[in-house]
Amino acid sequence: MAHDERRLEVLRAIVQDFVSTNDPVGSRALADRHDLGVSPATIRNDMAVLEEQGYITQPHTSAGRVPTDKGYRLFVDRLSAVKPLSVAERRAIERFLDGAVDLHDVLGRTVRLLAQLTRQVAVVQYPTLSRSAVRHLEVVQVAAARLMLVLITDTGRVEQRVVDCPADIDAGAVAELRTLLNSAFSGVKLTDAGDKVPDLLETAPQHLRGLVATVSSTLLETLVEPSEDRLVIGGTANLARGSALDFQGTVSPLLEALEEQVVVLRLISEVDAGTVLVRIGEENDHEALTGASLVTVGYGSRDRALGGLGIVGPTRMDYPTNMAAVRAVARYVGQILAES
Amino acid sequence: MAHDERRLEVLRAIVQDFVSTNDPVGSRALADRHDLGVSPATIRNDMAVLEEQGYITQPHTSAGRVPTDKGYRLFVDRLSAVKPLSVAERRAIERFLDGAVDLHDVLGRTVRLLAQLTRQVAVVQYPTLSRSAVRHLEVVQVAAARLMLVLITDTGRVEQRVVDCPADIDAGAVAELRTLLNSAFSGVKLTDAGDKVPDLLETAPQHLRGLVATVSSTLLETLVEPSEDRLVIGGTANLARGSALDFQGTVSPLLEALEEQVVVLRLISEVDAGTVLVRIGEENDHEALTGASLVTVGYGSRDRALGGLGIVGPTRMDYPTNMAAVRAVARYVGQILAES
DNA sequence: GCTGGCACTCCGACCGTGCGAGTGCCAGCA
DNA sequence: TGCTGGCACTCGCACGGTCGGAGTGCCAGC
């Protein structure tokens, strides 16, 4: 029916205007700024219906309309096309990420880039250990009876643990241990590594058994524990800047949630590469996030998502543009990490 | 003269009251809450003098007085004793920092702890590379013609760089290179390491020369470049919480400066271990920081500061308590890092 | 089913007032 | 000489009332 068609068009216009002006939008303004081909009065009728259906709402009786979370959802799902980035933007992304010297640097640049591009808070997850494999295991003797284990993953992450040993260790044993560990674990996925530790204990040469036993518990912890999944956050100044109004005055619960990391981490890791995921306002379980929207996507190669990245902002955000930015940045990051 | 004595006492009372209430403090309130032994009228005279000297000011004609930066400075220098932490607090610090698994974890916990203790933004610098020495250099072959250098410092920092080589490398050469590098650099301070590279080129066995040459430029960069000094920041929610008033409405310039890192980094690295440094408001050159105060101190052993840590907050902060917290945390962190 | 017109609602800006907190000054007193 | 109580004055701010404008819902007409 042509009615429904136009009503959706009205909703789209409302979302667009509200996002750009931050003012509740009235029927006259809509008719002026968009070519809807009908008069304000007709728009008013459509708006009444949209309100009844829960897509928009009015803050006060005689104010204009504002999209609800449900309205944004419909907009994102059916009314918007992901806006392609300009050539200049693409080039900026490339320039910005080029020349990064290590993983830390790549992710640091990524988060700054994303924050700058979207003017929102940007969040980037380190490549999950659980999806990485061992590239190299290094054993360094830092004291007579103390070793440092260094794990280097194929995604470039480096994790370290210090192990205290009951007795002094000689350098030869350290070298043997290193060889042993690497031949056992090199190329093994971290999720599978746990199972290999018992084997290792049995097959290790007699004189290394003790050492291996001591080291293995720490090893297990380093290899298997996927807990320590890190997050880089940037662009928090964007929160404080304009959005004070969007978050009923105070942004501090949101900042706290971001620093807490665990909540965002859970949300951001539920992604797969290529599909941009949008969570709007109340769709987020966590209380501090009910006023916010998340736009996330996985990065990595097509068949393997290394981690997630995305942005956090007010529900009143420019979804098409932000989705495009998030997707583009993720693609470049995936590319760069694949190369290194 | 007893006059001056009392006037300073009045200043101290003003600072204390203003810090705890955030209201300009008047002569009556002062007389009520403090045992100054004189009447409000007398206090008013003292206040007039203090104002003339620039230690306090009144926002409007008929409001109470508020300390100026100069007033805080005097307070910090002469009117306050660093408040010792309670036993509970000391124990909390210990508990909080214990059980950290690696450097990243230690600093992460430190920044959270400091933020929680002071209710301000906390800042912790990674141990400066320029003051660290090489503990171990690891060379990992990640592809036929690509090596990864991993530097482990005696302070537990791990830095990595990828090196592209013009030709494929065989595993034996990698092992030799590793031995060569470690015998050359182990225990060498990073500041001295640069000078050793040319030596290394000359003394290296013939068949390794090419490889060493390729690697050395990256090595130099990793070893010498002190640029990449990292910063961990936490507790930004504390900024958004109460301090909106303290920073004339918006905290976003401050947040931006914090994310920029470079400014804060410069300030925080000008410290030596043990002496708490306080910078108040206008004393900070950088514009975004003129409304803020920094309390910083170096951490590390007595004779060697590894890096700095501290807090950033409104000039209206509880200096004695915060100075105590910063100092105590730095001491514990130094201890922990010395052990590992 | 769309449109123009109209009455109605209600928020928010504006303004004027009064109160209270705080000051500066002065005369008196130890 | 220095402290004190008293007093007149200033000024910001909270309060309350008013007004205008934007926006709506509804209705009659096309």
XYZ file of C-alpha atoms in Angstrom, chain A residues 74-331:
258
model
C 13.443 -0.048 11.734
C 15.515 2.704 10.205
C 18.705 0.682 10.424
C 17.119 -2.523 9.207
C 15.012 -1.269 6.357
C 15.349 2.427 5.689
C 19.021 3.094 5.327
C 21.704 2.053 2.935
C 25.241 1.895 4.292
C 26.787 5.039 3.008
C 29.969 4.374 1.047
C 33.004 6.289 2.249
C 34.496 9.001 0.124
C 37.759 8.368 -1.639
C 39.407 10.880 0.626
C 38.216 8.985 3.668
C 39.454 5.686 2.345
C 42.795 7.200 1.634
C 42.907 8.732 5.089
C 42.312 5.325 6.610
C 45.122 3.830 4.621
C 47.538 6.606 5.419
C 46.631 6.528 9.062
C 47.155 2.839 9.521
C 50.238 2.539 7.385
C 53.526 2.668 9.147
C 52.373 1.032 12.310
C 55.293 -0.779 13.853
C 53.627 -3.439 15.966
C 50.306 -4.792 17.107
C 49.971 -2.301 19.898
C 50.621 0.482 17.454
C 48.152 -0.857 14.900
C 45.359 -1.055 17.426
C 46.222 2.312 18.931
C 46.030 3.932 15.536
C 42.860 2.084 14.748
C 41.065 3.341 17.789
C 42.143 6.913 17.171
C 41.158 6.677 13.553
C 37.758 5.268 14.303
C 37.095 7.858 16.983
C 38.055 10.639 14.629
C 36.045 9.274 11.733
C 32.832 8.752 13.654
C 33.249 11.346 16.398
C 32.198 8.687 18.853
C 33.934 6.554 21.409
C 35.893 3.846 19.630
C 36.629 0.407 20.989
C 39.045 -2.163 19.641
C 39.614 -5.623 20.983
C 43.019 -7.288 20.906
C 43.006 -10.439 18.780
C 41.394 -13.051 20.975
C 43.852 -15.535 22.326
C 41.282 -18.259 21.934
C 41.341 -17.831 18.185
C 45.108 -17.523 17.912
C 47.823 -20.104 17.539
C 51.290 -20.296 19.032
C 53.958 -18.824 16.851
C 56.774 -19.059 19.312
C 57.372 -19.717 22.986
C 60.365 -18.118 24.585
C 61.902 -19.037 27.899
C 64.146 -16.457 29.485
C 66.006 -16.969 32.689
C 65.641 -13.810 34.700
C 67.210 -15.074 37.905
C 68.761 -18.268 39.174
C 65.428 -19.795 40.060
C 63.069 -17.682 38.037
C 61.957 -18.010 34.443
C 59.955 -15.782 32.222
C 57.696 -17.365 29.643
C 56.914 -15.281 26.612
C 54.174 -16.361 24.260
C 54.049 -14.894 20.786
C 50.903 -15.635 18.809
C 50.414 -15.710 15.099
C 48.344 -12.556 15.461
C 51.284 -10.699 16.928
C 50.159 -10.680 20.513
C 52.804 -11.110 23.153
C 51.962 -12.447 26.593
C 54.404 -12.937 29.407
C 54.415 -14.714 32.746
C 57.024 -15.092 35.420
C 57.516 -18.540 36.971
C 59.252 -19.176 40.250
C 61.061 -22.493 40.422
C 61.875 -24.427 43.555
C 65.534 -24.867 42.634
C 68.165 -23.111 40.580
C 68.158 -23.934 36.917
C 71.106 -24.203 34.622
C 71.239 -22.535 31.275
C 71.400 -25.789 29.352
C 68.103 -26.923 30.780
C 66.517 -23.650 29.781
C 67.597 -24.121 26.197
C 66.313 -27.682 26.175
C 63.044 -26.556 27.667
C 62.710 -23.927 25.003
C 63.232 -26.421 22.227
C 60.881 -28.871 23.839
C 58.106 -26.353 24.288
C 58.388 -25.007 20.798
C 58.385 -28.350 19.117
C 55.343 -29.279 21.158
C 53.332 -26.112 20.756
C 54.445 -24.293 17.637
C 51.482 -23.760 15.386
C 49.040 -25.252 17.876
C 45.845 -23.303 18.465
C 45.593 -21.988 21.966
C 42.304 -23.719 22.512
C 43.935 -27.059 21.831
C 47.110 -26.333 23.735
C 45.666 -27.236 27.107
C 45.201 -30.839 26.097
C 48.809 -31.147 25.080
C 50.313 -30.335 28.433
C 49.771 -33.807 29.959
C 51.337 -35.434 26.887
C 54.290 -33.152 27.221
C 54.788 -34.180 30.809
C 54.974 -37.821 29.818
C 57.192 -37.507 26.800
C 59.668 -35.063 28.312
C 63.121 -36.485 29.019
C 63.636 -37.548 32.597
C 65.870 -34.710 33.712
C 63.448 -32.079 32.495
C 60.338 -33.550 34.076
C 60.561 -31.436 37.212
C 61.039 -28.255 35.304
C 58.252 -29.020 32.896
C 55.904 -29.754 35.764
C 56.680 -26.429 37.388
C 56.306 -24.518 34.202
C 53.240 -26.289 32.933
C 50.776 -24.779 35.359
C 51.794 -21.282 34.376
C 51.867 -22.383 30.798
C 48.328 -23.605 31.020
C 47.299 -20.343 32.497
C 48.997 -18.329 29.793
C 47.892 -20.518 26.958
C 44.409 -21.433 27.910
C 42.985 -18.714 30.058
C 41.152 -16.586 27.569
C 40.145 -14.176 30.309
C 42.684 -11.474 29.713
C 41.178 -10.233 26.518
C 42.212 -6.676 26.189
C 40.420 -3.659 24.937
C 41.687 -0.360 23.629
C 39.376 2.586 24.088
C 39.632 6.022 22.597
C 37.708 9.142 21.793
C 36.055 9.461 25.157
C 36.301 13.202 24.704
C 33.601 12.807 22.079
C 31.270 11.668 24.812
C 31.852 14.717 26.915
C 31.655 17.078 23.989
C 28.194 17.200 22.586
C 26.449 14.243 23.975
C 25.779 15.527 27.451
C 22.221 16.105 26.288
C 21.868 12.663 24.833
C 22.695 10.951 28.071
C 20.367 12.745 30.447
C 23.074 14.950 31.812
C 25.783 12.612 32.913
C 28.013 10.374 30.872
C 29.791 8.965 33.861
C 27.939 5.639 34.150
C 28.796 5.021 30.536
C 32.430 5.906 31.091
C 32.502 3.585 34.046
C 31.074 0.767 32.003
C 33.691 1.389 29.349
C 36.502 1.290 31.880
C 35.047 -1.827 33.368
C 35.683 -3.348 29.957
C 34.046 -6.649 30.702
C 30.588 -5.609 29.543
C 31.757 -4.068 26.320
C 34.117 -6.942 25.792
C 31.272 -9.403 25.910
C 29.265 -7.425 23.412
C 32.112 -6.766 21.070
C 33.265 -10.335 20.866
C 29.884 -11.559 19.670
C 30.650 -10.629 16.124
C 31.723 -12.236 12.960
C 33.881 -10.646 10.354
C 32.061 -8.730 7.688
C 28.645 -8.322 9.274
C 28.145 -5.036 11.017
C 26.092 -5.472 14.149
C 24.049 -2.624 15.592
C 22.649 -2.611 19.104
C 20.310 0.204 19.928
C 19.532 1.626 23.352
C 17.309 -0.678 25.326
C 18.455 -3.632 23.272
C 21.534 -3.605 25.456
C 20.992 -5.561 28.626
C 23.467 -3.671 30.695
C 21.921 -0.723 32.418
C 24.649 1.780 31.712
C 24.288 1.116 28.022
C 20.531 1.472 27.684
C 20.929 5.037 26.484
C 23.659 4.140 24.037
C 24.082 2.365 20.761
C 26.891 0.093 19.705
C 28.038 -0.493 16.174
C 30.408 -3.429 16.041
C 32.025 -5.726 13.553
C 34.653 -8.435 13.574
C 38.010 -7.921 11.940
C 40.288 -10.525 10.499
C 40.282 -12.616 7.412
C 37.032 -13.781 5.902
C 37.077 -17.204 7.488
C 38.548 -16.221 10.829
C 37.530 -13.270 12.986
C 40.465 -12.263 15.151
C 38.562 -9.865 17.333
C 35.959 -7.159 17.290
C 35.943 -3.423 17.027
C 33.314 -0.759 16.963
C 31.949 2.407 18.397
C 29.738 3.432 21.270
C 27.586 6.520 21.070
C 24.186 7.988 21.719
C 21.221 6.271 20.091
C 20.905 9.486 18.161
C 23.799 8.809 15.830
C 24.359 8.727 12.109
C 24.054 4.978 11.651
C 24.689 4.697 7.905
C 27.913 6.678 8.027
C 29.157 5.078 11.200
C 28.401 1.594 9.975
C 30.353 2.319 6.842
C 33.299 3.675 8.808
C 33.372 0.749 11.196
C 33.225 -1.732 8.376
C 35.913 -0.023 6.333
C 38.295 0.306 9.244
C 37.795 -3.321 10.206
C 38.582 -4.383 6.691
